[in-house]
Every structure is written in structure tokens, then in C-alpha cells.
Tab-separated table of C-alpha atoms in Angstrom:
chain	number	residue	atom	x	y	z
W	1	PRO	CA	0.000	0.000	0.000
W	2	ARG	CA	1.019	3.624	-0.518
W	3	VAL	CA	1.415	4.991	2.963
W	4	ALA	CA	2.997	8.024	4.521
W	5	MET	CA	6.464	7.624	5.913
W	6	ALA	CA	5.945	6.507	9.493
W	7	LEU	CA	8.941	7.534	11.509
W	8	SER	CA	7.873	6.597	15.010
W	9	LEU	CA	5.107	5.458	17.320
W	10	ARG	CA	7.051	6.677	20.326
W	11	ARG	CA	6.352	10.240	21.307
W	12	ALA	CA	8.865	10.770	24.115
W	13	SER	CA	12.203	12.231	23.079
W	14	VAL	CA	13.897	10.404	25.970
W	15	PRO	CA	12.886	6.767	26.365
W	16	GLN	CA	11.376	5.611	29.662
W	17	ALA	CA	11.426	2.138	31.158
W	18	ALA	CA	7.927	1.433	29.918
W	19	LEU	CA	9.008	1.907	26.321
W	20	GLY	CA	10.386	-1.615	26.226
W	21	ALA	CA	6.833	-2.932	26.379
W	22	ALA	CA	5.446	-0.333	23.997
W	23	VAL	CA	6.925	-1.763	20.814
W	24	ARG	CA	4.461	-2.143	17.980
W	25	ARG	CA	5.293	-3.346	14.492
W	26	PHE	CA	3.935	-1.937	11.308
W	27	ALA	CA	3.477	-5.477	10.027
W	28	SER	CA	0.552	-5.813	12.436
W	29	PHE	CA	-1.185	-2.663	11.188
W	30	THR	CA	-4.445	-3.023	9.331
W	31	PRO	CA	-4.946	-0.899	6.200
W	32	LYS	CA	-7.225	1.321	8.302
W	33	ASP	CA	-4.433	1.802	10.872
W	34	LEU	CA	-2.009	2.720	8.131
W	35	GLU	CA	-4.414	5.238	6.661
W	36	ALA	CA	-4.978	6.784	10.082
W	37	TYR	CA	-1.253	7.136	10.599
W	38	ARG	CA	-0.876	9.237	7.448
W	39	GLY	CA	-0.106	12.830	8.336
W	40	LYS	CA	2.107	12.005	11.296
W	41	VAL	CA	5.169	11.830	9.083
W	42	ALA	CA	8.388	13.050	10.678
W	43	ALA	CA	6.485	14.323	13.723
W	44	ASP	CA	9.166	13.038	16.093
W	45	LEU	CA	12.068	14.690	14.277
W	46	SER	CA	13.158	17.724	16.245
W	47	GLY	CA	13.831	20.965	14.441
W	48	LEU	CA	11.438	20.308	11.564
W	49	SER	CA	9.036	23.057	10.652
W	50	ALA	CA	5.433	22.313	9.822
W	51	ASP	CA	6.178	23.109	6.189
W	52	LYS	CA	9.058	20.625	6.151
W	53	ARG	CA	6.938	17.905	7.710
W	54	ALA	CA	4.189	18.591	5.180
W	55	ASP	CA	6.723	18.455	2.366
W	56	LEU	CA	8.020	15.073	3.531
W	57	ASP	CA	4.474	13.782	3.874
W	58	LYS	CA	3.713	14.878	0.318
W	59	LYS	CA	6.828	13.135	-0.971
W	60	ALA	CA	6.092	9.992	1.010
W	61	LYS	CA	2.731	9.647	-0.738
W	62	LEU	CA	4.620	9.205	-4.037
W	63	LEU	CA	6.329	6.066	-2.718
W	64	THR	CA	5.550	2.515	-1.717
W	65	PHE	CA	6.828	1.594	1.752
W	66	ASP	CA	8.055	-1.834	2.728
W	67	LYS	CA	6.410	-3.352	5.771
W	68	PRO	CA	9.316	-3.844	8.185
W	69	THR	CA	8.541	-7.335	9.476
W	70	ALA	CA	12.010	-7.385	11.030
W	71	SER	CA	11.769	-3.857	12.451
W	72	TYR	CA	11.392	-3.334	16.188
W	73	SER	CA	11.168	0.439	16.378
W	74	ALA	CA	8.192	1.084	14.098
W	75	VAL	CA	10.383	2.404	11.293
W	76	THR	CA	9.348	1.637	7.758
W	77	PHE	CA	11.496	2.152	4.691
W	78	PRO	CA	10.602	3.374	1.212
W	79	ALA	CA	10.964	0.742	-1.473
W	80	LYS	CA	13.466	1.597	-4.187
W	81	PRO	CA	11.665	3.216	-7.143
W	82	ALA	CA	11.275	1.134	-10.274
W	83	ALA	CA	13.529	1.665	-13.267
W	84	GLY	CA	12.471	4.692	-15.254
W	85	ALA	CA	10.902	6.463	-12.273
W	86	SER	CA	10.536	10.222	-12.586
W	87	LYS	CA	13.028	12.655	-11.075
W	88	GLU	CA	10.314	13.706	-8.625
W	89	VAL	CA	9.928	10.155	-7.341
W	90	LEU	CA	13.684	9.601	-7.146
W	91	GLN	CA	14.124	12.797	-5.139
W	92	ALA	CA	11.237	11.855	-2.859
W	93	TYR	CA	12.918	8.509	-2.239
W	94	ALA	CA	16.235	10.133	-1.346
W	95	ASP	CA	14.625	12.675	0.983
W	96	CYS	CA	12.402	10.159	2.760
W	97	MET	CA	15.255	7.699	3.227
W	98	ALA	CA	17.373	10.472	4.721
W	99	ALA	CA	14.556	11.309	7.129
W	100	GLU	CA	14.251	7.665	8.194
W	101	GLU	CA	17.959	7.494	8.944
W	102	ALA	CA	17.841	10.815	10.806
W	103	TRP	CA	14.992	9.540	12.981
W	104	ILE	CA	16.973	6.462	13.993
W	105	ASP	CA	20.104	8.515	14.694
W	106	GLU	CA	18.158	10.977	16.859
W	107	LYS	CA	16.405	8.307	18.916
W	108	LEU	CA	19.561	6.242	19.324
W	109	SER	CA	21.518	9.244	20.551
W	110	ALA	CA	18.795	10.147	23.052
W	111	ALA	CA	18.533	6.576	24.301
W	112	LYS	CA	22.286	6.257	24.846
W	113	ALA	CA	22.387	9.570	26.693
W	114	HIS	CA	19.536	8.422	28.948
W	115	LEU	CA	21.295	5.125	29.673
W	116	ASP	CA	24.526	6.944	30.534
W	117	LYS	CA	22.588	9.143	32.960
W	118	LEU	CA	21.078	6.086	34.665
W	119	LEU	CA	24.426	4.298	34.913
W	120	SER	CA	26.130	7.387	36.336
W	121	ALA	CA	23.530	7.468	39.115
W	122	LYS	CA	23.932	3.765	39.902
W	123	LEU	CA	27.698	3.203	39.521
W	124	SER	CA	30.847	4.975	40.622
W	125	SER	CA	32.977	6.821	38.105
W	126	SER	CA	35.618	4.086	38.434
W	127	ALA	CA	33.248	1.319	37.322
W	128	THR	CA	34.684	-0.944	34.650
W	129	GLU	CA	33.163	-1.406	31.220
W	130	ALA	CA	32.133	-4.933	32.235
W	131	GLU	CA	30.279	-3.585	35.287
W	132	ARG	CA	28.508	-0.957	33.190
W	133	ARG	CA	27.479	-3.564	30.630
W	134	LEU	CA	26.194	-5.985	33.283
W	135	THR	CA	24.165	-3.224	34.942
W	136	SER	CA	22.765	-2.142	31.577
W	137	TYR	CA	21.170	-5.559	31.102
W	138	ALA	CA	20.387	-6.555	34.726
W	139	ASP	CA	19.179	-3.393	36.438
W	140	PRO	CA	15.363	-3.044	36.208
W	141	ASP	CA	15.601	0.630	35.248
W	142	CYS	CA	18.422	0.231	32.725
W	143	ALA	CA	17.373	-3.035	31.073
W	144	PRO	CA	14.328	-1.668	29.160
W	145	VAL	CA	16.425	1.248	27.886
W	146	MET	CA	19.186	-1.121	26.793
W	147	ALA	CA	16.599	-3.245	25.025
W	148	TYR	CA	15.368	-0.149	23.224
W	149	ILE	CA	18.939	0.716	22.195
W	150	ASN	CA	19.410	-2.780	20.813
W	151	GLU	CA	16.191	-2.448	18.833
W	152	LEU	CA	17.309	0.854	17.354
W	153	GLN	CA	20.749	-0.508	16.505
W	154	HIS	CA	19.077	-3.431	14.794
W	155	ASP	CA	16.991	-1.036	12.759
W	156	ALA	CA	20.027	1.105	12.008
W	157	GLY	CA	21.344	-2.014	10.305
W	158	LEU	CA	18.131	-2.182	8.314
W	159	ALA	CA	18.638	1.455	7.376
W	160	ALA	CA	22.127	0.640	6.119
W	161	LYS	CA	20.640	-2.161	4.065
W	162	TYR	CA	18.145	0.191	2.503
W	163	ALA	CA	20.798	2.857	2.019
W	164	ALA	CA	22.850	0.320	0.090
W	165	ALA	CA	19.854	-0.212	-2.139
W	166	LYS	CA	20.049	3.472	-3.062
W	167	MET	CA	23.384	2.942	-4.795
W	168	LYS	CA	23.621	3.431	-8.502
W	169	ALA	CA	23.519	0.556	-10.948
W	170	PRO	CA	26.971	-1.070	-11.300
W	171	VAL	CA	29.284	0.132	-14.060
W	172	ASN	CA	31.924	-1.907	-15.831
W	173	VAL	CA	35.531	-0.741	-15.473
W	174	ALA	CA	38.313	-2.300	-17.542
W	175	VAL	CA	41.964	-2.086	-16.532
W	176	THR	CA	44.681	-3.376	-18.850
W	177	GLY	CA	48.102	-4.446	-17.668
W	178	ALA	CA	46.186	-5.505	-14.584
W	179	ALA	CA	48.963	-7.734	-13.238
W	180	GLY	CA	51.509	-4.912	-13.404
W	181	ALA	CA	52.868	-2.475	-10.837
W	182	ILE	CA	50.633	0.513	-11.641
W	183	ALA	CA	47.494	-1.595	-11.708
W	184	TYR	CA	48.449	-3.197	-8.403
W	185	SER	CA	47.774	0.188	-6.843
W	186	LEU	CA	45.100	1.384	-9.273
W	187	VAL	CA	42.698	-1.550	-9.064
W	188	PHE	CA	42.340	-1.272	-5.302
W	189	LYS	CA	41.690	2.469	-5.487
W	190	ILE	CA	38.904	1.873	-7.996
W	191	ALA	CA	37.468	-0.905	-5.845
W	192	ALA	CA	37.447	1.373	-2.791
W	193	GLY	CA	35.414	4.035	-4.611
W	194	GLU	CA	38.172	6.632	-4.982
W	195	MET	CA	37.594	6.982	-8.718
W	196	LEU	CA	33.819	6.923	-9.199
W	197	GLY	CA	32.524	7.723	-5.732
W	198	PRO	CA	31.275	5.895	-2.636
W	199	ASP	CA	27.854	5.147	-4.125
W	200	GLN	CA	29.002	3.654	-7.426
W	201	PRO	CA	29.308	-0.162	-7.518
W	202	VAL	CA	31.697	-1.578	-10.094
W	203	ASN	CA	32.309	-4.727	-12.073
W	204	LEU	CA	36.060	-5.015	-12.619
W	205	HIS	CA	37.304	-6.356	-15.946
W	206	LEU	CA	41.036	-7.040	-15.564
W	207	LEU	CA	43.085	-7.674	-18.712
W	208	ASP	CA	46.644	-8.857	-19.140
W	209	ILE	CA	48.700	-11.088	-21.418
W	210	PRO	CA	48.413	-14.880	-21.050
W	211	ASP	CA	51.904	-15.114	-19.541
W	212	ALA	CA	50.712	-12.966	-16.637
W	213	ALA	CA	47.661	-15.127	-15.893
W	214	SER	CA	48.996	-16.402	-12.559
W	215	LYS	CA	49.844	-12.909	-11.305
W	216	LEU	CA	46.477	-11.649	-12.454
W	217	GLU	CA	44.767	-14.409	-10.512
W	218	GLY	CA	46.664	-13.265	-7.424
W	219	VAL	CA	45.446	-9.701	-7.884
W	220	MET	CA	41.876	-10.945	-8.200
W	221	MET	CA	42.279	-13.009	-5.042
W	222	GLU	CA	43.454	-9.953	-3.129
W	223	VAL	CA	40.545	-7.853	-4.368
W	224	ALA	CA	38.202	-10.574	-3.120
W	225	ASP	CA	40.061	-10.726	0.195
W	226	CYS	CA	39.524	-6.986	0.720
W	227	ALA	CA	35.726	-7.520	0.602
W	228	TYR	CA	35.059	-4.115	-0.946
W	229	PRO	CA	31.341	-3.283	-0.626
W	230	LEU	CA	31.355	-1.563	-4.027
W	231	VAL	CA	32.797	-4.474	-5.989
W	232	ARG	CA	30.035	-6.531	-7.553
W	233	SER	CA	32.282	-8.819	-9.582
W	234	VAL	CA	35.889	-9.308	-10.694
W	235	ALA	CA	36.795	-11.081	-13.912
W	236	GLY	CA	40.162	-11.728	-15.539
W	237	PHE	CA	40.781	-11.709	-19.287
W	238	SER	CA	43.551	-12.178	-21.831
W	239	ASP	CA	41.374	-11.238	-24.823
W	240	PRO	CA	40.761	-7.470	-25.252
W	241	ARG	CA	37.483	-7.999	-27.089
W	242	ALA	CA	36.026	-9.964	-24.187
W	243	ALA	CA	37.493	-7.654	-21.541
W	244	PHE	CA	36.034	-4.482	-23.056
W	245	GLU	CA	32.561	-5.845	-23.759
W	246	GLY	CA	30.027	-3.466	-22.233
W	247	CYS	CA	32.622	-1.371	-20.415
W	248	ASP	CA	31.785	2.141	-19.292
W	249	TYR	CA	35.353	3.111	-18.387
W	250	ALA	CA	38.656	1.768	-19.676
W	251	LEU	CA	42.059	2.517	-18.199
W	252	LEU	CA	44.714	1.337	-20.652
W	253	VAL	CA	47.716	0.849	-18.414
W	254	GLY	CA	49.482	-2.025	-20.127
W	255	ALA	CA	52.115	-1.138	-22.727
W	256	SER	CA	55.390	-2.545	-23.965
W	257	PRO	CA	58.352	-0.975	-22.129
W	258	ARG	CA	61.427	0.325	-23.897
W	259	GLY	CA	64.116	-2.341	-24.111
W	260	PRO	CA	67.910	-1.886	-24.133
W	261	GLY	CA	69.055	0.057	-27.200
W	262	MET	CA	65.491	0.587	-28.416
W	263	GLU	CA	64.826	3.848	-30.239
W	264	ARG	CA	61.621	5.797	-29.535
W	265	LYS	CA	60.375	4.950	-33.037
W	266	ASP	CA	60.855	1.246	-32.315
W	267	LEU	CA	58.906	1.642	-29.080
W	268	LEU	CA	56.080	3.381	-30.938
W	269	LEU	CA	55.854	0.595	-33.493
W	270	LYS	CA	55.913	-2.112	-30.836
W	271	ASN	CA	53.061	-0.485	-28.921
W	272	ALA	CA	51.129	0.234	-32.112
W	273	ASP	CA	50.086	-3.409	-32.369
W	274	ILE	CA	48.771	-3.375	-28.792
W	275	PHE	CA	46.743	-0.198	-29.128
W	276	THR	CA	45.483	-0.991	-32.609
W	277	ALA	CA	43.946	-4.187	-31.227
W	278	GLN	CA	42.586	-2.457	-28.145
W	279	GLY	CA	41.085	0.399	-30.179
W	280	LYS	CA	39.285	-2.085	-32.405
W	281	ALA	CA	38.091	-4.087	-29.394
W	282	LEU	CA	36.699	-0.996	-27.676
W	283	ASN	CA	35.054	0.115	-30.893
W	284	ALA	CA	33.281	-3.238	-31.166
W	285	GLY	CA	32.409	-3.863	-27.529
W	286	ALA	CA	32.195	-0.506	-25.773
W	287	PRO	CA	31.778	2.380	-28.200
W	288	GLY	CA	30.468	4.646	-25.433
W	289	ALA	CA	33.298	4.035	-22.983
W	290	LYS	CA	35.453	6.785	-21.513
W	291	VAL	CA	39.113	5.870	-22.116
W	292	VAL	CA	42.346	7.073	-20.550
W	293	VAL	CA	45.664	5.777	-21.872
W	294	VAL	CA	48.307	5.473	-19.180
W	295	GLY	CA	50.835	3.223	-20.944
W	296	ASN	CA	53.675	5.143	-22.572
W	297	PRO	CA	54.145	6.757	-25.013
W	298	ALA	CA	50.662	7.674	-23.830
W	299	ASN	CA	49.747	10.468	-26.265
W	300	THR	CA	50.532	8.564	-29.441
W	301	ASN	CA	49.266	5.265	-28.038
W	302	CYS	CA	45.999	7.114	-27.428
W	303	LEU	CA	46.022	8.432	-31.009
W	304	ILE	CA	46.502	4.904	-32.368
W	305	GLY	CA	43.646	3.495	-30.299
W	306	MET	CA	41.361	6.397	-31.172
W	307	MET	CA	42.003	6.141	-34.907
W	308	ASN	CA	41.183	2.440	-34.781
W	309	ALA	CA	37.839	3.103	-33.090
W	310	PRO	CA	35.871	4.931	-35.793
W	311	ASP	CA	32.501	4.449	-34.085
W	312	MET	CA	33.655	6.084	-30.854
W	313	PRO	CA	33.583	9.859	-30.340
W	314	LYS	CA	37.142	11.146	-30.364
W	315	GLU	CA	36.342	13.078	-27.197
W	316	ASN	CA	35.963	9.741	-25.395
W	317	TRP	CA	39.712	9.164	-25.696
W	318	SER	CA	42.344	10.776	-23.491
W	319	ALA	CA	45.979	10.383	-22.475
W	320	LEU	CA	47.262	10.756	-18.931
W	321	THR	CA	49.174	13.956	-18.240
W	322	ARG	CA	47.601	14.457	-14.820
W	323	LEU	CA	50.697	12.862	-13.270
W	324	ASP	CA	52.812	15.680	-14.702
W	325	GLN	CA	50.298	18.169	-13.313
W	326	THR	CA	50.342	16.690	-9.801
W	327	ARG	CA	54.141	16.592	-9.884
W	328	ALA	CA	54.185	20.247	-10.862
W	329	GLU	CA	51.623	21.175	-8.208
W	330	GLY	CA	53.626	19.386	-5.531
W	331	MET	CA	56.873	21.102	-6.488
W	332	LEU	CA	55.246	24.521	-6.708
W	333	ALA	CA	53.571	24.097	-3.326
W	334	ALA	CA	56.840	23.013	-1.714
W	335	LYS	CA	58.704	25.979	-3.154
W	336	ALA	CA	56.021	28.424	-1.987
W	337	GLY	CA	55.640	26.770	1.427
W	338	VAL	CA	51.873	26.229	1.105
W	339	PRO	CA	49.626	23.141	1.087
W	340	VAL	CA	49.174	21.677	-2.391
W	341	SER	CA	45.433	22.321	-2.047
W	342	GLU	CA	46.222	26.027	-2.444
W	343	VAL	CA	47.719	25.510	-5.914
W	344	ASP	CA	45.482	25.712	-8.989
W	345	ARG	CA	45.630	26.314	-12.729
W	346	VAL	CA	48.976	24.668	-13.379
W	347	VAL	CA	48.919	23.550	-17.027
W	348	ILE	CA	50.759	20.742	-18.770
W	349	TRP	CA	50.988	21.394	-22.493
W	350	GLY	CA	51.750	18.804	-25.135
W	351	ASN	CA	53.348	15.412	-24.826
W	352	HIS	CA	53.870	13.235	-21.770
W	353	SER	CA	57.588	13.228	-22.421
W	354	ALA	CA	60.694	15.302	-21.763
W	355	THR	CA	59.376	17.947	-24.186
W	356	GLN	CA	56.256	18.659	-22.137
W	357	PHE	CA	55.730	22.243	-21.005
W	358	PRO	CA	54.660	22.722	-17.362
W	359	ASP	CA	53.174	26.224	-17.421
W	360	ILE	CA	52.540	28.403	-14.354
W	361	SER	CA	51.633	31.525	-16.340
W	362	HIS	CA	48.012	31.240	-15.182
W	363	ALA	CA	48.560	29.370	-11.905
W	364	THR	CA	47.590	30.636	-8.489
W	365	VAL	CA	49.343	29.833	-5.222
W	366	GLY	CA	47.526	30.719	-2.052
W	367	GLY	CA	45.316	33.070	-4.027
W	368	LYS	CA	48.271	34.895	-5.584
W	369	TRP	CA	49.630	34.745	-9.120
W	370	ALA	CA	52.314	32.035	-9.132
W	371	LYS	CA	54.865	34.194	-10.928
W	372	GLU	CA	54.688	36.661	-8.062
W	373	VAL	CA	55.378	33.878	-5.573
W	374	VAL	CA	58.336	32.009	-7.135
W	375	PRO	CA	61.391	33.448	-8.914
W	376	ASP	CA	61.401	33.336	-12.704
W	377	ASP	CA	64.891	31.819	-12.838
W	378	TRP	CA	63.752	28.932	-10.605
W	379	TYR	CA	60.661	28.438	-12.763
W	380	LYS	CA	62.585	28.236	-16.028
W	381	GLY	CA	65.844	26.722	-14.836
W	382	THR	CA	64.724	24.250	-12.174
W	383	PHE	CA	60.981	23.707	-12.136
W	384	ILE	CA	60.376	22.960	-15.830
W	385	PRO	CA	63.221	20.440	-16.309
W	386	GLU	CA	62.584	18.747	-12.944
W	387	VAL	CA	58.896	18.204	-13.687
W	388	ALA	CA	59.755	16.820	-17.125
W	389	GLN	CA	62.414	14.472	-15.726
W	390	ARG	CA	60.633	13.493	-12.520
W	391	GLY	CA	59.873	9.982	-13.706
W	392	ALA	CA	63.543	9.295	-14.398
W	393	ALA	CA	64.455	10.740	-10.989
W	394	VAL	CA	62.040	8.367	-9.248
W	395	ILE	CA	63.470	5.376	-11.101
W	396	LYS	CA	67.000	6.399	-10.116
W	397	ALA	CA	65.980	6.849	-6.468
W	398	ARG	CA	63.947	3.693	-5.905
W	399	GLY	CA	65.041	1.415	-8.721
W	400	ALA	CA	61.521	1.178	-10.077
W	401	SER	CA	59.019	3.379	-11.881
W	402	SER	CA	56.564	5.750	-10.240
W	403	ALA	CA	53.727	3.235	-10.133
W	404	ALA	CA	51.793	4.529	-7.116
W	405	SER	CA	51.736	8.168	-8.228
W	406	ALA	CA	50.752	7.143	-11.768
W	407	ALA	CA	47.854	5.140	-10.360
W	408	GLN	CA	46.726	8.055	-8.219
W	409	ALA	CA	46.914	10.439	-11.179
W	410	ALA	CA	44.826	8.061	-13.285
W	411	VAL	CA	42.210	8.007	-10.508
W	412	PHE	CA	42.185	11.826	-10.351
W	413	HIS	CA	41.895	12.049	-14.151
W	414	MET	CA	38.944	9.692	-14.452
W	415	ARG	CA	37.260	10.883	-11.260
W	416	ASP	CA	37.141	14.469	-12.468
W	417	TRP	CA	36.017	13.413	-15.933
W	418	ALA	CA	33.236	11.225	-14.529
W	419	LEU	CA	32.097	13.364	-11.590
W	420	GLY	CA	33.303	16.870	-12.438
W	421	SER	CA	36.291	18.902	-11.258
W	422	SER	CA	34.319	21.625	-9.421
W	423	GLY	CA	35.946	24.335	-11.504
W	424	LYS	CA	39.512	23.111	-11.018
W	425	TRP	CA	41.711	23.045	-14.112
W	426	CYS	CA	42.722	19.558	-15.212
W	427	SER	CA	45.446	18.818	-17.736
W	428	MET	CA	44.275	16.121	-20.141
W	429	GLY	CA	45.785	14.748	-23.324
W	430	VAL	CA	42.846	15.079	-25.717
W	431	VAL	CA	42.431	15.197	-29.485
W	432	SER	CA	43.409	18.618	-30.805
W	433	ASN	CA	40.763	20.629	-32.617
W	434	GLY	CA	42.778	23.570	-33.893
W	435	SER	CA	42.682	25.587	-30.674
W	436	TYR	CA	45.844	26.981	-29.078
W	437	GLY	CA	47.541	26.855	-32.494
W	438	VAL	CA	48.149	23.116	-32.187
W	439	GLY	CA	46.375	21.939	-35.330
W	440	GLU	CA	44.173	18.866	-35.524
W	441	ASP	CA	44.367	15.134	-34.872
W	442	LEU	CA	47.126	15.144	-32.308
W	443	VAL	CA	46.594	13.974	-28.741
W	444	TYR	CA	47.936	17.074	-27.040
W	445	SER	CA	47.664	17.973	-23.362
W	446	VAL	CA	45.650	21.122	-22.679
W	447	PRO	CA	43.882	22.700	-19.701
W	448	THR	CA	40.285	21.591	-19.225
W	449	VAL	CA	37.482	21.969	-16.728
W	450	CYS	CA	35.466	18.795	-16.242
W	451	TYR	CA	31.734	18.407	-15.781
W	452	PRO	CA	30.075	15.046	-15.092
W	453	GLY	CA	30.856	12.921	-18.150
W	454	GLN	CA	32.525	15.604	-20.226
W	455	PHE	CA	35.424	18.047	-20.425
W	456	ARG	CA	35.681	21.542	-21.846
W	457	ARG	CA	38.910	23.136	-22.995
W	458	VAL	CA	39.743	26.319	-21.116
W	459	GLY	CA	39.449	29.211	-23.545
W	460	GLY	CA	40.756	32.757	-23.576
W	461	ILE	CA	44.275	31.804	-22.501
W	462	SER	CA	47.048	34.230	-23.381
W	463	VAL	CA	50.361	32.716	-24.508
W	464	ASP	CA	53.600	34.673	-24.188
W	465	PRO	CA	56.578	34.108	-26.531
W	466	PHE	CA	58.358	31.787	-24.059
W	467	ALA	CA	55.264	29.601	-23.716
W	468	ALA	CA	54.593	29.630	-27.459
W	469	GLU	CA	58.097	28.340	-28.171
W	470	ALA	CA	57.797	25.568	-25.588
W	471	MET	CA	54.352	24.558	-26.849
W	472	GLU	CA	55.619	24.371	-30.424
W	473	LYS	CA	58.557	22.186	-29.417
W	474	THR	CA	56.333	19.537	-27.851
W	475	ARG	CA	53.851	19.811	-30.746
W	476	LYS	CA	56.622	18.995	-33.240
W	477	GLU	CA	57.563	15.896	-31.274
W	478	LEU	CA	53.973	14.672	-31.405
W	479	VAL	CA	53.846	15.307	-35.164
W	480	GLU	CA	57.022	13.243	-35.562
W	481	GLU	CA	55.515	10.420	-33.524
W	482	ARG	CA	52.351	10.508	-35.587
W	483	GLU	CA	54.361	10.356	-38.815
W	484	ALA	CA	56.294	7.348	-37.535
W	485	ILE	CA	53.089	5.317	-37.240
W	486	ALA	CA	51.021	7.054	-39.943
W	487	HIS	CA	50.850	3.885	-42.049
W	488	LEU	CA	49.004	2.178	-39.177
W	489	LEU	CA	46.302	4.815	-38.887
W	490	GLY	CA	44.763	4.929	-42.340
W	491	LYS	CA	41.961	7.179	-43.500
W	492	ALA	CA	39.468	4.376	-43.140
W	493	ALA	CA	40.088	4.323	-39.406
W	494	VAL	CA	39.376	8.020	-38.968
W	495	LYS	CA	35.769	8.961	-38.192
């Protein structure tokens, strides 16, 4: 039946001993009882105006409420709206569920405070926890209150169950190179909700080469061992087509590393086979997916995948330069002596390589223009080369690549793209469209602001001669990389 949200049958804000015997379940209500109860919605919630209570009552009438056969405290919960429900119904559901949870929290807090008052009167301040607990259950004044607390805690568990039902439908997230070092950090961040939020369940599609099958199985075992509430399923794959089927997000981490004596052109050609296959697989199985390429050389690997996915919007492809941005933000904050949260509008232009241009011309540090905070000679002589060479410095220091920071940057990149960046500038390697004098069909890092599910290039940016020269240098490198693999792109692959 459609009934108003019944928040309580108990009128006292502080429970009395007699309340233990006053429990009544909604399951025993007749339809007439339920109808009579309509209008009392949220009456026990303190601080609610008459208008607010009337508003909740109106919203409750849009919903169907589950009879809480397991509920002790007369709380009933709205049933999750059916698929395709109107925005009005969905909002009513969210508001009514919040009111239910607030009612339980308020009553539980009052009950615990009342029990503490009783125990303080009956026991000395030096009483042990065991003595307090025994008195809570055995004393004739305390026992009914403790029973009431237990009932409310039980129903708080029911509230958590219903809150879990409010979560979004699961999305499919693919991670390639899933047995590797970066993914070993990245996968667990995704599973914990760092990337898509605490209310977004995920199905993890983990892809790696057949030779890494045993390591991949170990990663999957550890994900299972963590018992993440947001993880609905974990599956391992060695076939890109199967891994990408139905994916909403794809993080392409796996790539062939540079071997001894290998030229950059050789590295590009070796990775071209990988990203050609993955582009085609995404095009066939997940043409609506949002893609970030992490595996280096990320910009041109992204271009290869994009050009081999003609049915996918080019704007759905991106390359990771957020790591360069976070490196730059960290260095700038350290130099200025401020928290990194006070740094904004640092821009990474161009390629994720030594030619990249970390630009502070528009950055702010603690609300001040960055160029007024740090010396120009440090910016040009120390900051720019150190940001560009940071990856090599990490390898030299720890004997391994910067896997953890790369994983974190990938999470930041996709989180902002999926959920929005709240006005913060985000450097993203995206397909060039002629803006900033870059030309077209290069994957070139530019400043963006993200909104849920989309990015917008920051316009109206002035470029001084120093910046223009640096931006052109990295653009030329990307053109050279594109020419080295041009025969693998083909006009037929371009949308």
C-alpha cells in the first residue's frame, strides 16, 4: 500500500522504562491503521518546521513503503523506485530515506544519553566497562532502555541495508596491464570508490597477457580478500574484445616498455600493435566508454587506439598527463611553502615526455599569481626540467618506476572526468581541434574543466613568446611520432 512515511510510534524524546513494552510493528497494522497514521510523518524529528513535515508527507505519498517485518522500532522504509521512475519520485525517495535514517540517529543518541545518565547514578565513576554492561542488562531501570537501544541498533542495520539499495547501478571498469605495478595500486583504489565515488558499484574487468595469468589471478584473489562493498564482480581476461565488452570506463595501463638500445620509433611501433587491437576491441564492444591511456608513449598510443575506433567519439579518448600536473603542483607548493590544495591552474601542455611544457603563467598559489610567488629563474631553470624528468628521478631513487603516483593520477583524471572537477583546471591529453595553435588530430595535453561525463577546454588563454616556443617544441615531437606510425592509422580508421 502507498502509505505516509511513518517515523515513530514513540512520542517521548527520551525513552522511559515502559518503552520496552510499547513496541508495535507496522506489520501488524491493518490498512485502516495505516491510513490513520498518514499525516504524522516526521512528527518526532526535532527541528522540523510544519512546512518541512508537510513536504516530507507529500513526498512519502509518491512512494511505496516496505512493511518492516524485522523492524522493532516502528520504522518503515521506502521501497526503491522502479527503473524509469521520474526525477520527482527519485528525489522523494532520497529525501524520505534520509529522514528515516535521521529519525533512527536521533532516537539512538537520546537513548544512549539516557542510559549513561542512569548508569552514572547507579555506579561509581571508576566502574569498569564490564560492570557498566552488566548493569545495563540486569538493572530493572536500565534493562528496558538497553533493550530499546538494541532495537534501534538493529533497525540502524536495516537502514544501512536500505541505504545500500540506493546505490547506482553497477558500471563496468576495464583495466589493462592488470597484473603490473601501476594496476596493483590502481585496481584497489577503484574498488574502494576513490575513482567513481562511494555510491558507485563496479564490475572489474582485468586484462593482461596470457603469460601474466597467474599474477592476475593473485590480484583478483586480493581484491576478493579486501571484501570491498562496491565491488560486484571481478573477472580476468587475456582477450581485449572480451574484456572491453560493455565497459563504461577503460584505463589502458598495459604497454610494452622500452628495451635496451630501443629507439623511440621502435617503441612506438611495438606499442602500435597493442593499441590498434585495443582500439578495435573498444570500438566493437564498448563504443560509449570513456578511455584514458596510461601506458607510454601515452599520447601517441591514445592516437593509435582512437584512430582504430571509428565508431567512438574522439572526445571519449584521453591520455594521462595528470601525473605531470600533480608533480608540478607538488613542487610549486613546496617551493612556496603552502599546502598543495592552495595551488590551482597549473597547465601541462603537449606530450607526456621530456618535451612537455609545465606552465605556471596562469597558476595561483595561495590566491596569488604564481609568478609573483616564485622566482622566474627557478621556474625556467629548475621547475620545468625537474617536472619533465621526474619519472627518471624516481626510477633512479627507488630502482623502479613511479607506479603509485601514476595510479593516483589516473584516478584523479577519471574521477574528475566522470564526476566533475568543481571548476579546477585539469590537464588532459585530448584530441586537438585547432585551438591553441596546435592543429588537428594530435593527442595534445591542454587545460580543461570537467563536468560530469565531459570536459571543456579552457578558452581565452594568453600565450607569451616563451610559452609559445615551448608549446611548439612539444607539438613537433607529437607530429614526428604521428608520422612514424602514420601507415598504421589509415583514413578508413578516422571517423
